[in-house]
Coordinates of C-alpha atoms in Angstrom, one line a residue:
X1 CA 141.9 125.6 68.0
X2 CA 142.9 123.3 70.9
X3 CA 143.8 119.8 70.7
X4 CA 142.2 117.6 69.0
X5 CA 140.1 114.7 70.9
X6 CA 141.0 111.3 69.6
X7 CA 138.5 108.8 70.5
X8 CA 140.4 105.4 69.9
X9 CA 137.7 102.0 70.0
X10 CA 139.0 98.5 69.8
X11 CA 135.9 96.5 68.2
X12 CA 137.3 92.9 69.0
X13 CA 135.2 90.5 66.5
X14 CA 133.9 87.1 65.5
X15 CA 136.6 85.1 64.3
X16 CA 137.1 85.3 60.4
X17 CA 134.1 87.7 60.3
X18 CA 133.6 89.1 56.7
X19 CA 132.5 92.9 57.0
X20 CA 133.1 93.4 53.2
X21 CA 130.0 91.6 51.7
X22 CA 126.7 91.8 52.3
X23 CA 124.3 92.5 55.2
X24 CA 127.0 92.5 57.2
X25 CA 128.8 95.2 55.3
X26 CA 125.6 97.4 54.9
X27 CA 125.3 97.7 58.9
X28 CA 129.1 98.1 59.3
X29 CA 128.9 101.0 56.9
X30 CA 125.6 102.3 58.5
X31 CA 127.2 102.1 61.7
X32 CA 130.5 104.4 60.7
X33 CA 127.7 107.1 58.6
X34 CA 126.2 106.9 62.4
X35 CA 129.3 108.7 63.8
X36 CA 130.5 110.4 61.3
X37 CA 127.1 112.4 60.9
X38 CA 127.5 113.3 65.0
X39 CA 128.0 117.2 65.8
X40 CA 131.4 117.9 66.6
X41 CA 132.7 114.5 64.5
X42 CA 135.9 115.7 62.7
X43 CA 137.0 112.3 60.9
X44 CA 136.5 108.9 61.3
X45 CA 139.8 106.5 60.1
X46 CA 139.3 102.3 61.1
X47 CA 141.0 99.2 59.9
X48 CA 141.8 95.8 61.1
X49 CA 145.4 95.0 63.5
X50 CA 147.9 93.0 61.6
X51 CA 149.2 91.5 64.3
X52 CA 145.0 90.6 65.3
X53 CA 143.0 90.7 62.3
X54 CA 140.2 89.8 64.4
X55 CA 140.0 93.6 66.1
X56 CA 139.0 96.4 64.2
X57 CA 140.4 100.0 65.5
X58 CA 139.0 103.0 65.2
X59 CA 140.4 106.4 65.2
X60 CA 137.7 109.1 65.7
X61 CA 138.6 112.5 65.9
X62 CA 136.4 115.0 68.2
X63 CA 136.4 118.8 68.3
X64 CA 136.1 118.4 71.9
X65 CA 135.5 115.6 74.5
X66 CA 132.2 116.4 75.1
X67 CA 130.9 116.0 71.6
X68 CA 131.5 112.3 71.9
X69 CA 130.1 112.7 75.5
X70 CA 127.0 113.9 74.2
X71 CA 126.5 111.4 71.2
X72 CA 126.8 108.6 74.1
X73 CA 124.1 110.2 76.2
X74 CA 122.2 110.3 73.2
X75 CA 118.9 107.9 73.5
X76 CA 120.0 106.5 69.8
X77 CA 123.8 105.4 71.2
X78 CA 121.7 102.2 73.0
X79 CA 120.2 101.1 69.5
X80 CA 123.7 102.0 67.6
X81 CA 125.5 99.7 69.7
X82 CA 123.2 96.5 69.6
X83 CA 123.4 96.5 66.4
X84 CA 127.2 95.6 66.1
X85 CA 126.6 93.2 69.1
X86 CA 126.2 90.0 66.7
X87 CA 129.5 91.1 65.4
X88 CA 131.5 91.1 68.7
X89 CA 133.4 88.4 70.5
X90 CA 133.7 90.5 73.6
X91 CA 133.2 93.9 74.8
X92 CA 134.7 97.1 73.2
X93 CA 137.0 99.3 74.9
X94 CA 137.3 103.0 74.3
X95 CA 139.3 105.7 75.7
X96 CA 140.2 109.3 74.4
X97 CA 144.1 110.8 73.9
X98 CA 144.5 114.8 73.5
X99 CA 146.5 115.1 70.5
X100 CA 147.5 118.1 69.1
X101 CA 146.4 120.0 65.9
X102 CA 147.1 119.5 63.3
X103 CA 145.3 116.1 64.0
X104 CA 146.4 112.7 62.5
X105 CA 144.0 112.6 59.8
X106 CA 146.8 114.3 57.8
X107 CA 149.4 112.2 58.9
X108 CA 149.9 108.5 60.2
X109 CA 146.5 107.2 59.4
X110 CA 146.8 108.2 56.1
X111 CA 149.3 106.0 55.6
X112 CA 149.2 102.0 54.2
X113 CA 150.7 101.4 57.8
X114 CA 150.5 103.0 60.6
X115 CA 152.5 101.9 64.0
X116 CA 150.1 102.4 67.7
X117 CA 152.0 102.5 70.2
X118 CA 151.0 102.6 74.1
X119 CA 153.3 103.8 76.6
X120 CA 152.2 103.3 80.5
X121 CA 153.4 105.2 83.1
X122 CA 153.1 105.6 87.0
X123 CA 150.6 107.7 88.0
X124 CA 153.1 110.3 89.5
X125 CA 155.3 110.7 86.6
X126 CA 155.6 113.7 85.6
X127 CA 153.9 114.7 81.8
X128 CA 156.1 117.5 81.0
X129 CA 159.8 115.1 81.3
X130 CA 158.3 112.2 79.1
X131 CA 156.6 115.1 76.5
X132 CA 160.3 116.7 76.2
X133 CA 161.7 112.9 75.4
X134 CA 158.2 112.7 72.7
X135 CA 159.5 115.4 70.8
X136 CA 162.9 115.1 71.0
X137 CA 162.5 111.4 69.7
X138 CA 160.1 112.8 66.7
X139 CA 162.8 115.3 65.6
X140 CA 165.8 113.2 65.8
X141 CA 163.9 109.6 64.2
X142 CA 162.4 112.1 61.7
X143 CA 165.9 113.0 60.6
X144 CA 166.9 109.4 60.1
X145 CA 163.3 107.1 59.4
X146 CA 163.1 108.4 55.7
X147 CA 160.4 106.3 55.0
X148 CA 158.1 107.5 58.3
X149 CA 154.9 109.1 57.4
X150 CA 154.4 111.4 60.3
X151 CA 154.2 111.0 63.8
X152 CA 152.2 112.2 66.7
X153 CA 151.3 111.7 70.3
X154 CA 149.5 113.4 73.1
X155 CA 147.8 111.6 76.8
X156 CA 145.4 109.7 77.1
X157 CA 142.1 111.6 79.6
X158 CA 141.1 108.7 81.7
X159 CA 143.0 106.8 83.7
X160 CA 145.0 103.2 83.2
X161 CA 143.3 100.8 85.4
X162 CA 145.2 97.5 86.7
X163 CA 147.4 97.3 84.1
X164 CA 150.0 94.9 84.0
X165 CA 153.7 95.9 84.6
X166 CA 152.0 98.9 86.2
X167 CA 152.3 97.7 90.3
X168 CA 155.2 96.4 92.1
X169 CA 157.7 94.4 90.6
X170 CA 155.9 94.2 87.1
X171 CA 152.2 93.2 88.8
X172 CA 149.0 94.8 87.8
X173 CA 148.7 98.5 89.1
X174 CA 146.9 101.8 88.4
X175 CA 148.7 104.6 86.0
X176 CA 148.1 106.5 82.9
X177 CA 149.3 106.3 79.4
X178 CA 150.3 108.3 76.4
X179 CA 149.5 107.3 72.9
X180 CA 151.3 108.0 69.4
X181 CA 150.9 106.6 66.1
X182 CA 153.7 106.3 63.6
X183 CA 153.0 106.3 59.6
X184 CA 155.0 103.9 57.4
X185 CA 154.8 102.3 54.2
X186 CA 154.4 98.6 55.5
X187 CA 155.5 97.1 58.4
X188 CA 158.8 95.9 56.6
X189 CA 159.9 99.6 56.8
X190 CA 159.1 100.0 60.3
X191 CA 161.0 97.0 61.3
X192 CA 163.9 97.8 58.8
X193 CA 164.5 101.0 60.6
X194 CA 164.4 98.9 64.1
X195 CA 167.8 97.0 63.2
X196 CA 169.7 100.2 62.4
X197 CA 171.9 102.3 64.8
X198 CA 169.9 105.0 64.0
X199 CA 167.0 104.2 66.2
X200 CA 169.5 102.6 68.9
X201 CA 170.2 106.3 69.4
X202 CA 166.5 107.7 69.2
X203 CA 164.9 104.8 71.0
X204 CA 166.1 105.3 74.7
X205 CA 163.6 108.7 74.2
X206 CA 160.7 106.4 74.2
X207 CA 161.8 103.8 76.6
X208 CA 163.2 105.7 79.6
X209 CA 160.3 106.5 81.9
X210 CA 157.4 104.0 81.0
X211 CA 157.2 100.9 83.1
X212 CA 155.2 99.2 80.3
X213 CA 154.9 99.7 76.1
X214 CA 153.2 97.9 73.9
X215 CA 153.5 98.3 69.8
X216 CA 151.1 96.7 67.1
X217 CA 150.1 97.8 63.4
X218 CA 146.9 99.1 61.4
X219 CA 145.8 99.0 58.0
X220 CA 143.7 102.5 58.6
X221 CA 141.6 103.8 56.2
X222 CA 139.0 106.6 56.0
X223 CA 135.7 106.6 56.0

């Protein structure tokens, strides 16, 4: 099996919206069965951003890109969506990273934390020198970050569009970006390990070829 096809949705929502009660909960729940009962749906993990409570993220795993393509160009993906619309204080976005097997659903998300993090690069950089510093970072932080939960990364298929820090002299530009997730047992662990010398030493991996990262947290669980 190839990789995996990680479809990652940030649902940005209502403030203090309560999806646990209620009619509101029934729809969200219908909504995730919705996906989850799509050919070629492998898993389905969600949960609200610490740092944002206000977005829900999804994690949906794909046999293949085209499932999901085909669940879009379904005549029922029109209805599906409207129904979440009262929910939403803006527009989702959506894109799809190309992890590899065995997929995260074994791994970060299954953790009580897990760390996103979005690394942007120039358009021209090459994949294969920042995949080398990936998995040299993964091996050398996994020797160190006892408390990590698994780790894994792959690109993202369509490209970054005028991102910031991605043009000249840190204005918007055009680019791409690769995406990893990082288990942990709260964020208090991942930030412990921050302040040690260990990840002075493993960090540089990460930071030395993209011209823009950003880092947040989810509480992920399955559905």
């Amino acid at each position: 099996m190839g990789p995996v096809t990680t479809e990652v949705v940030y649902v940005p929502l209502i403030s203090g919206l309560d999806l646990a009660t209620g009619e509101n909960k029934k729809i969200w729940e219908e909504t995730l069965q919705t996906i989850t009962e799509q050919p070629g749906c492998l898993s389905l993990f969600w949960g609200r951003q610490i740092e944002h409570p206000d977005v829900i993220q999804m994690a949906v795993d794909w046999d293949k890109l085209e499932s999901h393509q085909a669940f879009i160009a379904n005549p029922i993906y029109g209805p599906f969506i409207e129904r979440i619309k009262p929910f939403l204080s803006g527009p989702l976005s959506m894109y799809h990273a190309q992890l590899p097997t065995p997929s995260p659903t074994s791994g970060p998300f299954t953790a009580p934390v897990t760390e996103c993090i979005s690394l942007y690069f120039a358009p021209d950089h090459p994949n294969s020198t920042f995949d080398s510093n990936w998995t040299q970072f993964v091996e050398k932080a996994g020797q160190t970050a006892t408390e990590a939960q698994g780790a894994v990364g792959g690109w993202v298929v369509e490209e970054v569009k005028s991102k910031k820090g991605l043009g000249k002299d840190g204005a918007e530009g055009d680019g791409k970006q690769f995406w990893a997730v990082i288990g942990w047992p709260s964020v208090e662990a991942h930030m412990k390990y921050r302040e040690t010398e260990d990840f002075s030493k493993v960090v540089p991996y990460l930071r030395e070829g993209p011209k823009a990262i950003e880092v947040h947290h989810v509480n992920f669980q399955k559905y």
